[in-house]
Coordinates of C-alpha atoms in Angstrom, one line a residue:
M15 CA -0.1 0.0 -0.1
R16 CA 2.6 2.5 1.2
A17 CA 4.9 1.3 -1.7
A18 CA 2.4 2.1 -4.5
R19 CA 1.6 5.6 -2.7
L20 CA 5.3 6.6 -2.9
I21 CA 5.8 5.6 -6.5
R22 CA 2.6 7.7 -7.3
M23 CA 4.2 10.6 -5.4
V24 CA 7.2 10.5 -7.5
L25 CA 5.3 10.1 -10.6
L26 CA 3.1 13.3 -9.5
L27 CA 6.3 15.5 -8.8
Q28 CA 7.7 14.2 -12.1
A29 CA 4.7 15.6 -14.1
R30 CA 4.7 19.1 -12.3
P31 CA 7.5 21.5 -11.4
S32 CA 6.4 21.6 -7.6
M33 CA 3.5 20.6 -5.5
T34 CA 2.6 21.6 -2.1
A35 CA 1.9 19.4 0.9
A36 CA -1.9 20.1 0.7
E37 CA -1.8 19.5 -3.0
L38 CA 0.0 16.0 -2.6
A39 CA -2.2 15.0 0.4
S40 CA -5.3 15.7 -2.0
E41 CA -3.9 13.4 -4.8
L42 CA -2.8 10.8 -2.6
E43 CA -5.8 10.9 -0.3
V44 CA -3.9 11.1 3.0
S45 CA -3.0 13.7 5.6
E46 CA -0.2 16.3 4.9
R47 CA 1.6 14.7 7.9
T48 CA 1.6 11.5 5.8
V49 CA 3.1 13.5 2.9
T50 CA 6.0 14.7 5.0
R51 CA 6.9 11.4 6.3
D52 CA 6.7 9.8 2.6
A53 CA 8.9 12.7 1.3
Q54 CA 11.4 12.1 3.8
A55 CA 11.3 8.2 3.1
L56 CA 11.9 8.7 -0.6
S57 CA 14.7 11.2 0.2
E58 CA 16.4 8.5 2.5
A59 CA 15.8 6.0 -0.4
G60 CA 17.8 8.1 -2.8
V61 CA 15.2 10.1 -4.5
P62 CA 16.1 13.6 -4.6
V63 CA 12.9 15.1 -3.0
Y64 CA 13.5 18.8 -2.0
A65 CA 10.9 20.6 0.3
E66 CA 10.9 24.5 -0.1
R67 CA 9.4 26.5 3.0
G68 CA 7.3 29.7 2.6
R69 CA 4.0 30.7 0.9
A70 CA 5.4 29.7 -2.5
G71 CA 6.8 26.5 -1.2
G72 CA 6.3 22.9 -1.7
Y73 CA 7.9 19.7 -2.8
R74 CA 10.0 19.1 -6.3
L75 CA 12.3 16.9 -7.7
V76 CA 16.0 17.8 -7.8
G77 CA 18.0 18.1 -11.1
G78 CA 15.4 16.8 -13.5
Y79 CA 15.3 13.4 -11.9
R80 CA 13.0 10.7 -13.7
T81 CA 12.3 7.3 -12.7
R82 CA 12.2 4.3 -14.9
L83 CA 9.2 2.3 -15.1
T84 CA 10.7 -0.8 -13.3
G85 CA 7.9 -0.8 -10.6
L86 CA 5.4 -2.1 -13.0
A87 CA 3.9 -5.5 -12.5
R88 CA 3.2 -7.7 -15.8
G89 CA -0.5 -7.0 -15.5
E90 CA -0.1 -3.3 -15.3
A91 CA 2.3 -3.3 -18.2
E92 CA 0.0 -5.2 -20.3
A93 CA -3.0 -3.0 -19.3
L94 CA -0.9 -0.1 -20.3
F95 CA -0.7 -1.2 -23.9
L96 CA -4.5 -2.0 -23.8
S97 CA -5.3 1.6 -23.7
G98 CA -4.5 2.6 -27.4
V99 CA -7.0 2.3 -30.1
P100 CA -4.8 1.8 -33.1
G101 CA -7.6 2.2 -35.7
A102 CA -8.8 5.6 -34.2
L103 CA -5.2 6.6 -33.9
R104 CA -4.4 6.0 -37.4
E105 CA -7.6 7.8 -38.5
M106 CA -6.6 10.8 -36.4
G107 CA -3.2 10.9 -37.9
L108 CA -1.4 10.0 -34.7
E109 CA -0.3 6.5 -35.5
D110 CA 3.3 7.5 -35.8
A111 CA 3.3 9.4 -32.5
A112 CA 1.7 6.3 -30.9
S113 CA 4.1 3.9 -32.2
A114 CA 7.1 6.2 -31.0
A115 CA 5.7 6.4 -27.5
R116 CA 5.0 2.6 -27.3
L117 CA 8.7 2.0 -28.3
K118 CA 9.9 4.5 -25.6
V119 CA 7.7 2.7 -23.0
S120 CA 9.1 -0.5 -23.8
A121 CA 12.6 0.6 -23.9
A122 CA 12.0 1.8 -20.2
L123 CA 10.5 -1.6 -19.0
M124 CA 12.5 -4.0 -17.4
P125 CA 13.7 -6.8 -19.6
S126 CA 11.4 -9.4 -18.3
L127 CA 8.3 -7.1 -19.1
R128 CA 9.6 -6.1 -22.8
D129 CA 7.2 -8.7 -24.3
A130 CA 4.1 -7.0 -22.7
P131 CA 3.2 -5.3 -25.9
N132 CA 3.0 -8.6 -27.8
T133 CA 1.2 -10.6 -25.3
A134 CA -1.4 -8.0 -24.8
A135 CA -2.0 -7.4 -28.5
Q136 CA -2.6 -11.1 -29.0
R137 CA -5.4 -11.2 -26.3
F138 CA -7.3 -8.0 -27.0
H139 CA -8.3 -6.3 -30.2
L140 CA -11.1 -3.5 -30.3
D141 CA -13.0 -3.7 -33.6
A142 CA -15.3 -0.5 -33.2
P143 CA -17.5 -0.2 -36.3
G144 CA -20.6 -2.2 -36.4
W145 CA -21.6 -5.1 -38.5
F146 CA -22.8 -4.9 -42.2
Q147 CA -21.3 -1.5 -42.7
E148 CA -18.0 -0.3 -44.6
P149 CA -16.1 2.3 -42.1
K150 CA -14.9 5.2 -44.0
T151 CA -12.4 7.8 -42.3
P152 CA -13.7 11.4 -42.7
E153 CA -11.4 13.3 -44.9
L154 CA -11.4 16.3 -42.3
L155 CA -10.9 14.0 -39.5
P156 CA -7.0 14.6 -39.2
V157 CA -7.4 18.5 -39.4
I158 CA -10.1 18.7 -36.7
A159 CA -8.1 16.3 -34.5
D160 CA -5.1 18.6 -34.5
A161 CA -7.4 21.5 -33.5
V162 CA -8.5 19.5 -30.7
W163 CA -5.0 18.6 -29.5
D164 CA -3.8 22.3 -29.8
D165 CA -6.9 23.9 -28.5
R166 CA -7.4 26.0 -31.7
L167 CA -10.5 27.5 -33.0
V168 CA -12.0 25.9 -36.3
A169 CA -13.8 27.6 -39.0
A170 CA -16.1 25.0 -40.3
R171 CA -18.8 24.5 -42.8
Y172 CA -21.6 21.8 -41.7
R173 CA -23.9 20.2 -44.2
R174 CA -27.6 20.2 -42.5
A175 CA -31.0 19.4 -44.2
E176 CA -31.7 22.9 -45.0
G177 CA -28.2 23.4 -46.6
E178 CA -24.8 24.5 -45.4
V179 CA -24.1 26.5 -42.3
E180 CA -20.7 28.1 -41.1
R181 CA -19.7 27.9 -37.6
A182 CA -16.8 29.3 -35.5
L183 CA -16.2 26.5 -33.0
E184 CA -14.1 25.4 -29.9
P185 CA -13.3 21.9 -30.6
Y186 CA -13.3 20.1 -27.1
G187 CA -13.1 16.4 -27.8
L188 CA -13.8 13.7 -30.3
V189 CA -16.0 10.6 -30.0
L190 CA -15.8 7.3 -31.9
K191 CA -19.4 5.8 -31.6
A192 CA -20.0 2.5 -33.7
G193 CA -17.5 3.5 -36.4
V194 CA -18.9 6.9 -36.8
W195 CA -16.6 10.0 -35.6
Y196 CA -18.3 12.9 -33.7
L197 CA -16.9 16.4 -32.6
C198 CA -18.1 17.8 -29.4
A199 CA -17.5 21.5 -29.5
R200 CA -18.7 25.0 -28.3
V201 CA -20.1 27.5 -30.6
V202 CA -18.2 30.7 -30.6
G203 CA -20.7 33.8 -29.6
T204 CA -23.2 31.4 -28.2
G205 CA -21.5 29.5 -25.2
S206 CA -23.5 26.4 -26.0
F207 CA -21.8 23.0 -26.4
R208 CA -23.2 20.9 -29.4
T209 CA -22.3 17.5 -31.1
Y210 CA -21.4 17.3 -34.9
R211 CA -20.9 14.2 -37.1
I212 CA -17.6 14.8 -38.7
D213 CA -18.5 13.3 -42.0
R214 CA -21.1 15.9 -42.5
F215 CA -18.4 18.7 -42.5
C216 CA -17.9 20.3 -45.8
G217 CA -14.9 22.1 -44.8
A218 CA -12.7 22.9 -41.8
E219 CA -9.9 25.2 -41.3
A220 CA -7.9 25.3 -37.8
L221 CA -7.2 28.9 -37.1
K222 CA -4.3 30.3 -35.3
D223 CA -6.0 31.5 -32.2
R224 CA -6.6 29.3 -29.5
F225 CA -9.4 29.1 -26.9
R226 CA -9.4 28.7 -23.2
R227 CA -10.7 25.3 -22.2
D228 CA -13.7 25.5 -19.6
E229 CA -12.1 23.0 -17.0
D230 CA -15.4 21.9 -15.8
F231 CA -16.2 20.2 -19.0
D232 CA -16.5 16.5 -18.9
L233 CA -16.2 14.8 -22.2
P234 CA -17.7 11.3 -21.2
G235 CA -20.5 13.0 -19.2
F236 CA -21.4 15.3 -21.9
W237 CA -21.3 12.3 -24.7
A238 CA -23.5 10.3 -22.4
E239 CA -26.0 13.3 -21.5
Q240 CA -26.3 13.9 -25.4
A241 CA -26.6 10.2 -26.4
E242 CA -29.5 10.0 -23.8
R243 CA -31.2 13.0 -25.1
F244 CA -30.9 11.9 -28.8
A245 CA -32.4 8.7 -27.9
R246 CA -35.4 10.3 -26.0
S247 CA -35.9 12.6 -28.9
I248 CA -36.6 10.2 -31.6
L249 CA -39.2 8.4 -29.5
R250 CA -42.3 10.0 -30.4
A251 CA -45.0 7.5 -30.1
E252 CA -46.3 5.2 -27.3
V253 CA -47.4 1.5 -27.1
V254 CA -49.0 -0.1 -24.4
L255 CA -47.8 -3.6 -23.7
R256 CA -48.6 -6.7 -21.4
L257 CA -45.3 -8.7 -21.0
S258 CA -44.6 -12.0 -19.4
R259 CA -41.8 -12.2 -17.0
A260 CA -39.6 -13.7 -19.9
G261 CA -40.6 -10.4 -21.8
V262 CA -39.5 -8.2 -19.1
R263 CA -36.3 -9.7 -19.3
R264 CA -36.0 -9.4 -22.9
L265 CA -37.7 -6.0 -23.5
P266 CA -34.2 -4.1 -23.1
Y267 CA -32.4 -6.3 -26.0
V268 CA -35.0 -5.5 -28.4
V269 CA -36.1 -2.0 -28.0
D270 CA -34.3 1.3 -27.1
P271 CA -32.7 0.6 -23.7
V272 CA -33.4 3.9 -22.4
A273 CA -37.1 3.6 -23.4
A274 CA -37.1 0.1 -22.0
R275 CA -35.6 1.3 -18.7
D276 CA -38.2 4.3 -18.5
A277 CA -41.1 1.8 -19.4
L278 CA -40.1 -0.8 -16.7
A279 CA -39.4 1.6 -13.9
A280 CA -42.9 3.0 -14.4
A281 CA -44.7 -0.3 -14.5
G282 CA -47.1 -1.4 -11.9
E283 CA -47.4 -5.0 -10.2
P284 CA -48.0 -8.0 -12.4
D285 CA -51.6 -9.2 -13.0
E286 CA -53.3 -12.4 -12.1
A287 CA -51.7 -13.8 -15.3
G288 CA -48.4 -12.7 -14.0
R289 CA -48.2 -10.2 -16.7
V290 CA -47.0 -6.6 -16.3
T291 CA -48.2 -3.6 -18.0
V292 CA -46.2 -1.0 -19.5
V293 CA -46.1 2.2 -21.7
L294 CA -43.1 2.1 -24.0
R295 CA -42.1 5.0 -26.0
V296 CA -41.2 4.2 -29.8
E297 CA -39.9 5.9 -32.8
S298 CA -43.1 4.8 -34.8
E299 CA -45.4 1.9 -35.3
D300 CA -43.4 0.6 -38.1
V301 CA -40.3 0.4 -35.9
A302 CA -42.6 -0.9 -33.1
H303 CA -43.8 -3.8 -35.0
S304 CA -40.2 -4.8 -36.3
Q305 CA -38.8 -4.6 -32.9
L306 CA -41.6 -6.3 -30.7
T307 CA -42.0 -9.1 -33.3
A308 CA -38.8 -10.5 -31.7
L309 CA -40.6 -11.1 -28.4
G310 CA -43.4 -13.1 -29.9
A311 CA -46.1 -14.4 -27.6
Q312 CA -44.3 -12.8 -24.6
A313 CA -45.5 -9.4 -25.3
E314 CA -49.1 -8.4 -26.0
V315 CA -50.0 -5.1 -27.8
V316 CA -52.9 -3.4 -25.9
S317 CA -52.8 -0.2 -28.0
P318 CA -52.7 1.5 -30.3
P319 CA -55.4 -0.4 -32.0
S320 CA -54.0 -0.2 -35.3
L321 CA -50.7 -2.0 -34.1
R322 CA -52.8 -4.6 -32.3
R323 CA -54.7 -5.5 -35.4
R324 CA -51.5 -5.7 -37.3
F325 CA -50.0 -8.1 -35.0
A326 CA -53.3 -10.1 -35.0
E327 CA -53.5 -10.2 -38.7
E328 CA -49.9 -11.4 -39.0
A329 CA -50.4 -14.1 -36.3
E330 CA -53.6 -15.4 -38.3
R331 CA -51.1 -15.5 -41.6
L332 CA -48.5 -17.4 -39.6
A333 CA -50.9 -19.9 -38.3
E334 CA -52.3 -20.5 -41.6
L335 CA -48.7 -21.0 -43.1
Y336 CA -47.7 -23.5 -40.6
R337 CA -50.8 -25.3 -40.8
T338 CA -50.4 -26.1 -44.3

């Protein structure tokens, strides 16, 4: 426990010119007194940790000291090489940089761990695109990716249903979802954050001017919120269902997970037949028919009447087909 904390303390001091005892205590989740004892232990072990007193004081490493990655266990070293996504790096134009970084890390590892990149690569591979589609790299992705890394403004032309629009954007982050690249950006002049499909950009130019990032912006949290909002926005119709126990279990696997979660959360107690009545939001009757067919007799459509008739007529056709 303490050994891991000491290693983390050294790595923190390598990453920053100086840190106060309070900052280290917060990062390491210990008291300032423990930080003082740990710093003394590192110094006695030969790590040149220097403490400066005063308001602007703190702890720092002397003489550009750098530790080698000899403290990594095999599992940690292999996990390190799983953190990259080769296809995504290649599409963003970062393949060479990532390769150089992996070589440097490999060179810093102990000889007994030098095979970690190969063992990890042979045990895990991420194939991001969905089935039955040919992934295409957006032509403007490298330009936008450069702007994201450098915090540079982007002058962009974006294709929408009503035509092209021009926007000055602060590009905050990139998201790869099922083989499709998205840009999360703040629109200059409005302060609002929006999401753009990169393959719909008609033009993009990274400007010389840089923007100041909002430190409170959380890319994973923003994406999760946007994805859920989009899922809800396309669910414009409602279907009332009576579900068996098996139907309740299978519903999240055949319809939108957000819609299924909402429907099941608001459901009442089972009736005498053990069926649960739910109100499910769907994109349309056609989509609902296609999705709910997978549940078979585990789901009974109560309303709308038109969808109920559709299932009844199809059931009669199927019965006739299999009787003959």
